[in-house]
Amino acid sequence: MLVTDSGLVKLDIVANAKHILKEADIDFTVYSDVQGNPTAANVLNGIAHYNKNQHDGVIAFGGGSAIDAAKAIALMSGQSLSLWDFEDVGDNWTHADINGIAPIIAIPTTAGTGSEVGRASVISDEKSQTKKIIFHPKMLPETVILDPELTIGLPAHITAWTGVDAMVHAIEAYIAPGFHPMAEGIAIEAIRMIAKYLPRAFNDGSDVEARGQMLVAASMGATAFQKGLGSVHSVAHQLGAIYNKEHGLLNAILLPYALRQNRSVIEEKMVYLSKVLELQEHGTDAIIAYILQLRKELNIPHSLKEIGINEDEAKRIGKMAFKDPSTPSNAMPLNADNLEKLFRAAVIGELNSL
Ligand SMILES: [Zn+2]
């Protein structure tokens, strides 16, 4: 079963993929009832489609939403428990029937989420307006195809948002506490590559070299965040669920505020990162200045207010973000008040309030 999203299914890249499968005499059907910020209903309908057509595997074709939905469908295709029973809490994943998990081939068409190298999916629970992480080690795709030509047609703003998401993965992984030099090394190199190639891919969408480097860097960012994410994702997950805004855009807006809030504990790492990026000044302030400049170049707004988010739900967002699985690995320890403050600063666009 080829899983893609409702927008992509109308485009040539999906038509081409279907053509290739037909030429190869592979029986398949297409499932595209997947929205941005995929929901439990998208997954449940996909499972029904999968079982009705007696499929034996899933091709995840698209951006993070399609890949996350496809991975959750593959996990759930042969389970007797329900989707939320596999939320990434405690040892829930051990209750899965491994023989009931379909094999996955992942083909990303954006360079950002890195979901193709991850063992989890983020699925929205429409009822509680929350995003839940569904986890199983076998949700890691068996084969990944990184083909830069599939990302050539990506509009500039999606290139920017998804590309900064990849950078946020690498930065949050790099500054997460905990001992994981291997993840940190991968994170640093991913940040260097994104800094070099994202502006190129943004300015010239047909720059195949930049597109290819971005795909690899996005996979590296997601590999690195095995070490953990942080408050950018803690807050962005809630905003995605409540306001249905794009994950990458939310992360891109939130990033400098989170760095500012964490600055008392990340200075040494930011000094090193600024040397890697060959900035003239070194330290957290220099990295924040660099990020602000990059965002400007990529036409990313400075505040959440500019994309229609206000402070009405700030208290609730702080509380929900505190419970997000990304919170415990944030660089500095956080409580709900800190996260509320971070959100409010990003709404009004005031870095100095942190
Ligand atoms: Zn992300």
Coordinates of C-alpha atoms in Angstrom, one line a residue, residues 60-309:
A60 CA 5.6 5.7 2.9
F61 CA 5.8 8.4 0.3
G62 CA 5.7 12.1 1.3
G63 CA 6.5 14.5 4.0
G64 CA 6.5 13.9 7.7
S65 CA 2.7 13.6 7.8
A66 CA 2.5 10.8 5.2
I67 CA 5.5 9.0 6.6
D68 CA 4.2 9.2 10.2
A69 CA 0.7 8.0 9.2
A70 CA 2.2 5.2 7.1
K71 CA 4.4 4.0 9.9
A72 CA 1.5 4.0 12.4
I73 CA -0.6 2.0 9.8
A74 CA 2.2 -0.5 9.4
L75 CA 2.4 -1.0 13.2
M76 CA -1.3 -1.3 13.6
S77 CA -2.0 -3.5 10.6
G78 CA -2.0 -6.7 12.6
Q79 CA -2.5 -5.7 16.2
S80 CA -5.4 -6.5 18.5
L81 CA -4.7 -3.6 20.9
S82 CA -5.7 0.0 19.9
L83 CA -3.5 2.8 18.6
W84 CA -3.2 4.7 21.9
D85 CA -2.1 1.5 23.6
F86 CA 1.2 2.1 21.8
E87 CA 1.8 5.7 23.1
D88 CA 5.4 6.1 23.9
V89 CA 5.0 5.6 27.6
G90 CA 6.8 3.1 29.8
D91 CA 7.1 -0.3 28.1
N92 CA 3.9 0.0 26.1
W93 CA 5.7 -1.0 22.9
T94 CA 6.5 -4.4 24.3
H95 CA 2.8 -5.4 24.1
A96 CA 2.8 -5.3 20.3
D97 CA 2.6 -8.5 18.3
I98 CA 5.8 -8.1 16.2
N99 CA 4.5 -10.4 13.5
G100 CA 1.6 -8.0 13.0
I101 CA 3.9 -5.1 12.0
A102 CA 4.1 -4.6 8.2
P103 CA 7.5 -3.8 6.6
I104 CA 8.0 -0.2 5.5
I105 CA 9.9 1.5 2.6
A106 CA 10.1 5.2 3.3
I107 CA 10.6 7.8 0.5
P108 CA 10.6 11.3 1.9
T109 CA 9.6 14.2 -0.4
T110 CA 10.6 16.9 2.0
A111 CA 13.9 17.4 3.8
G112 CA 12.9 18.0 7.4
T113 CA 11.2 15.6 9.8
G114 CA 13.6 12.7 9.2
S115 CA 10.7 10.5 10.1
E116 CA 12.2 8.0 7.6
V117 CA 14.9 7.1 10.1
G118 CA 12.8 7.3 13.2
R119 CA 11.0 4.6 15.3
A120 CA 8.0 6.8 16.2
S121 CA 5.0 8.6 14.7
V122 CA 3.3 11.8 16.0
I123 CA -0.4 11.4 15.7
S124 CA -3.1 13.9 16.7
D125 CA -5.8 12.8 19.1
E126 CA -8.7 14.9 17.8
K127 CA -10.7 14.3 21.0
S128 CA -8.2 15.7 23.5
Q129 CA -6.5 18.1 21.0
T130 CA -3.1 16.6 21.8
K131 CA -0.4 15.1 19.8
K132 CA 0.7 11.6 20.9
I133 CA 3.9 9.8 20.1
I134 CA 3.4 6.2 18.9
F135 CA 6.5 4.1 19.3
H136 CA 7.8 0.7 18.3
P137 CA 11.4 -0.2 17.3
K138 CA 10.0 -2.0 14.2
M139 CA 8.4 1.2 13.0
L140 CA 11.9 2.0 11.7
P141 CA 11.6 1.7 7.9
E142 CA 13.6 -1.2 6.5
T143 CA 14.5 0.7 3.4
V144 CA 14.8 4.4 2.8
I145 CA 15.2 6.1 -0.5
L146 CA 16.6 9.6 -0.5
D147 CA 16.1 11.0 -4.0
P148 CA 16.7 14.7 -4.2
E149 CA 14.7 14.9 -7.5
L150 CA 11.6 14.2 -5.5
T151 CA 12.1 17.4 -3.5
I152 CA 12.8 19.7 -6.5
G153 CA 9.2 20.8 -6.8
L154 CA 8.8 21.7 -3.2
P155 CA 7.7 25.3 -2.8
A156 CA 10.2 27.7 -1.2
H157 CA 8.3 28.2 2.0
I158 CA 7.9 24.5 2.6
T159 CA 11.6 24.0 1.9
A160 CA 12.3 26.7 4.5
W161 CA 10.0 25.4 7.2
T162 CA 11.0 21.7 6.9
G163 CA 14.6 22.6 6.6
V164 CA 14.6 24.6 9.8
D165 CA 12.7 21.7 11.5
A166 CA 15.7 19.6 10.6
M167 CA 18.0 22.2 12.1
V168 CA 15.9 22.3 15.3
H169 CA 16.2 18.6 15.6
A170 CA 20.0 18.8 15.5
I171 CA 20.3 21.8 17.8
E172 CA 17.9 20.4 20.4
A173 CA 19.7 17.0 20.3
Y174 CA 23.1 18.7 20.6
I175 CA 22.1 20.7 23.7
A176 CA 20.1 18.0 25.4
P177 CA 21.8 16.9 28.5
G178 CA 23.0 13.3 28.8
F179 CA 26.1 11.6 27.5
H180 CA 25.9 10.7 23.8
P181 CA 28.9 12.0 21.9
M182 CA 28.0 10.1 18.8
A183 CA 24.6 11.8 18.5
E184 CA 26.3 15.2 19.2
G185 CA 28.8 14.6 16.4
I186 CA 26.0 13.8 14.0
A187 CA 24.0 16.8 15.2
I188 CA 26.9 19.3 14.7
E189 CA 27.6 18.1 11.2
A190 CA 23.9 18.2 10.3
I191 CA 23.7 21.8 11.5
R192 CA 26.8 22.7 9.5
M193 CA 25.2 21.1 6.3
I194 CA 21.8 22.8 6.8
A195 CA 23.5 26.2 7.4
K196 CA 25.3 25.8 4.1
Y197 CA 22.7 24.2 1.9
L198 CA 19.3 25.4 3.2
P199 CA 19.7 28.9 1.8
R200 CA 20.8 27.4 -1.5
A201 CA 17.8 25.0 -1.7
F202 CA 15.5 27.9 -0.7
N203 CA 16.8 30.3 -3.3
D204 CA 17.0 27.8 -6.1
G205 CA 14.7 24.9 -5.7
S206 CA 16.3 23.0 -8.6
D207 CA 19.8 22.9 -7.0
V208 CA 20.0 19.2 -6.8
E209 CA 23.2 19.2 -4.8
A210 CA 21.7 21.4 -2.1
R211 CA 18.5 19.3 -2.2
G212 CA 20.5 16.0 -1.7
Q213 CA 22.6 17.4 1.1
M214 CA 19.4 18.6 2.8
L215 CA 17.8 15.2 2.6
V216 CA 20.9 13.6 4.2
A217 CA 21.1 16.3 6.9
A218 CA 17.4 15.8 7.7
S219 CA 18.0 12.1 8.3
M220 CA 21.0 13.0 10.4
G221 CA 19.0 15.5 12.5
A222 CA 16.4 12.8 13.2
T223 CA 19.2 10.2 14.0
A224 CA 20.8 12.7 16.4
F225 CA 17.5 13.3 18.3
Q226 CA 17.6 9.8 19.7
K227 CA 19.4 11.8 22.4
G228 CA 16.4 13.8 23.0
L229 CA 14.6 17.0 21.9
G230 CA 13.7 20.1 23.9
S231 CA 11.3 22.9 24.6
V232 CA 10.9 24.0 20.9
H233 CA 9.2 20.7 20.2
S234 CA 7.4 20.6 23.6
V235 CA 5.6 23.8 22.7
A236 CA 5.3 23.2 18.9
H237 CA 3.6 19.8 19.4
Q238 CA 0.8 21.5 21.4
L239 CA 0.4 24.4 18.9
G240 CA 0.2 21.9 16.0
A241 CA -2.6 20.0 17.8
I242 CA -4.6 23.1 18.9
Y243 CA -4.1 25.5 15.9
N244 CA -3.3 22.9 13.2
K245 CA -0.3 24.9 12.0
E246 CA 2.7 23.4 10.2
H247 CA 5.2 21.8 12.5
G248 CA 8.3 23.2 10.8
L249 CA 6.9 26.8 10.8
L250 CA 6.1 26.6 14.5
N251 CA 9.6 25.3 15.3
A252 CA 11.3 27.9 13.2
I253 CA 9.5 30.7 15.0
L254 CA 10.1 29.2 18.5
L255 CA 13.8 28.3 18.1
P256 CA 15.5 31.6 19.1
Y257 CA 13.2 32.1 22.1
A258 CA 14.1 28.6 23.4
L259 CA 17.8 29.2 23.0
R260 CA 17.5 32.5 24.8
Q261 CA 15.6 30.7 27.7
N262 CA 18.3 28.0 27.9
R263 CA 21.2 30.3 27.6
S264 CA 22.6 29.9 31.1
V265 CA 23.3 26.2 30.5
I266 CA 24.3 26.1 26.8
E267 CA 27.0 28.7 26.4
E268 CA 29.9 26.4 26.1
K269 CA 28.2 24.3 23.4
M270 CA 27.1 27.5 21.6
V271 CA 30.7 28.8 21.6
Y272 CA 31.7 25.6 19.8
L273 CA 28.8 25.6 17.4
S274 CA 29.5 29.2 16.4
K275 CA 33.1 28.2 15.6
V276 CA 31.8 25.4 13.4
L277 CA 29.5 27.8 11.6
E278 CA 32.5 30.2 11.2
L279 CA 30.6 33.1 12.9
Q280 CA 32.6 36.2 13.8
E281 CA 31.3 36.2 17.4
H282 CA 31.1 33.1 19.6
G283 CA 28.4 32.1 22.1
T284 CA 24.7 31.9 22.5
D285 CA 24.0 35.5 21.5
A286 CA 26.0 34.9 18.3
I287 CA 24.0 31.8 17.5
I288 CA 20.7 33.6 18.2
A289 CA 21.7 36.5 16.0
Y290 CA 22.6 34.0 13.2
I291 CA 19.3 32.2 13.5
L292 CA 17.4 35.5 13.4
Q293 CA 19.3 36.4 10.2
L294 CA 18.7 33.0 8.7
R295 CA 14.9 33.2 9.4
K296 CA 14.8 36.6 7.8
E297 CA 16.5 35.2 4.7
L298 CA 14.0 32.4 4.6
N299 CA 10.9 34.7 5.1
I300 CA 10.0 33.1 8.4
P301 CA 7.9 35.4 10.7
H302 CA 9.4 36.5 14.1
S303 CA 6.4 35.9 16.3
L304 CA 3.5 33.5 16.6
K305 CA 1.2 36.5 16.6
E306 CA 2.0 37.0 12.9
I307 CA 0.6 33.5 12.1
G308 CA -2.6 34.2 14.1
I309 CA -1.8 32.7 17.5

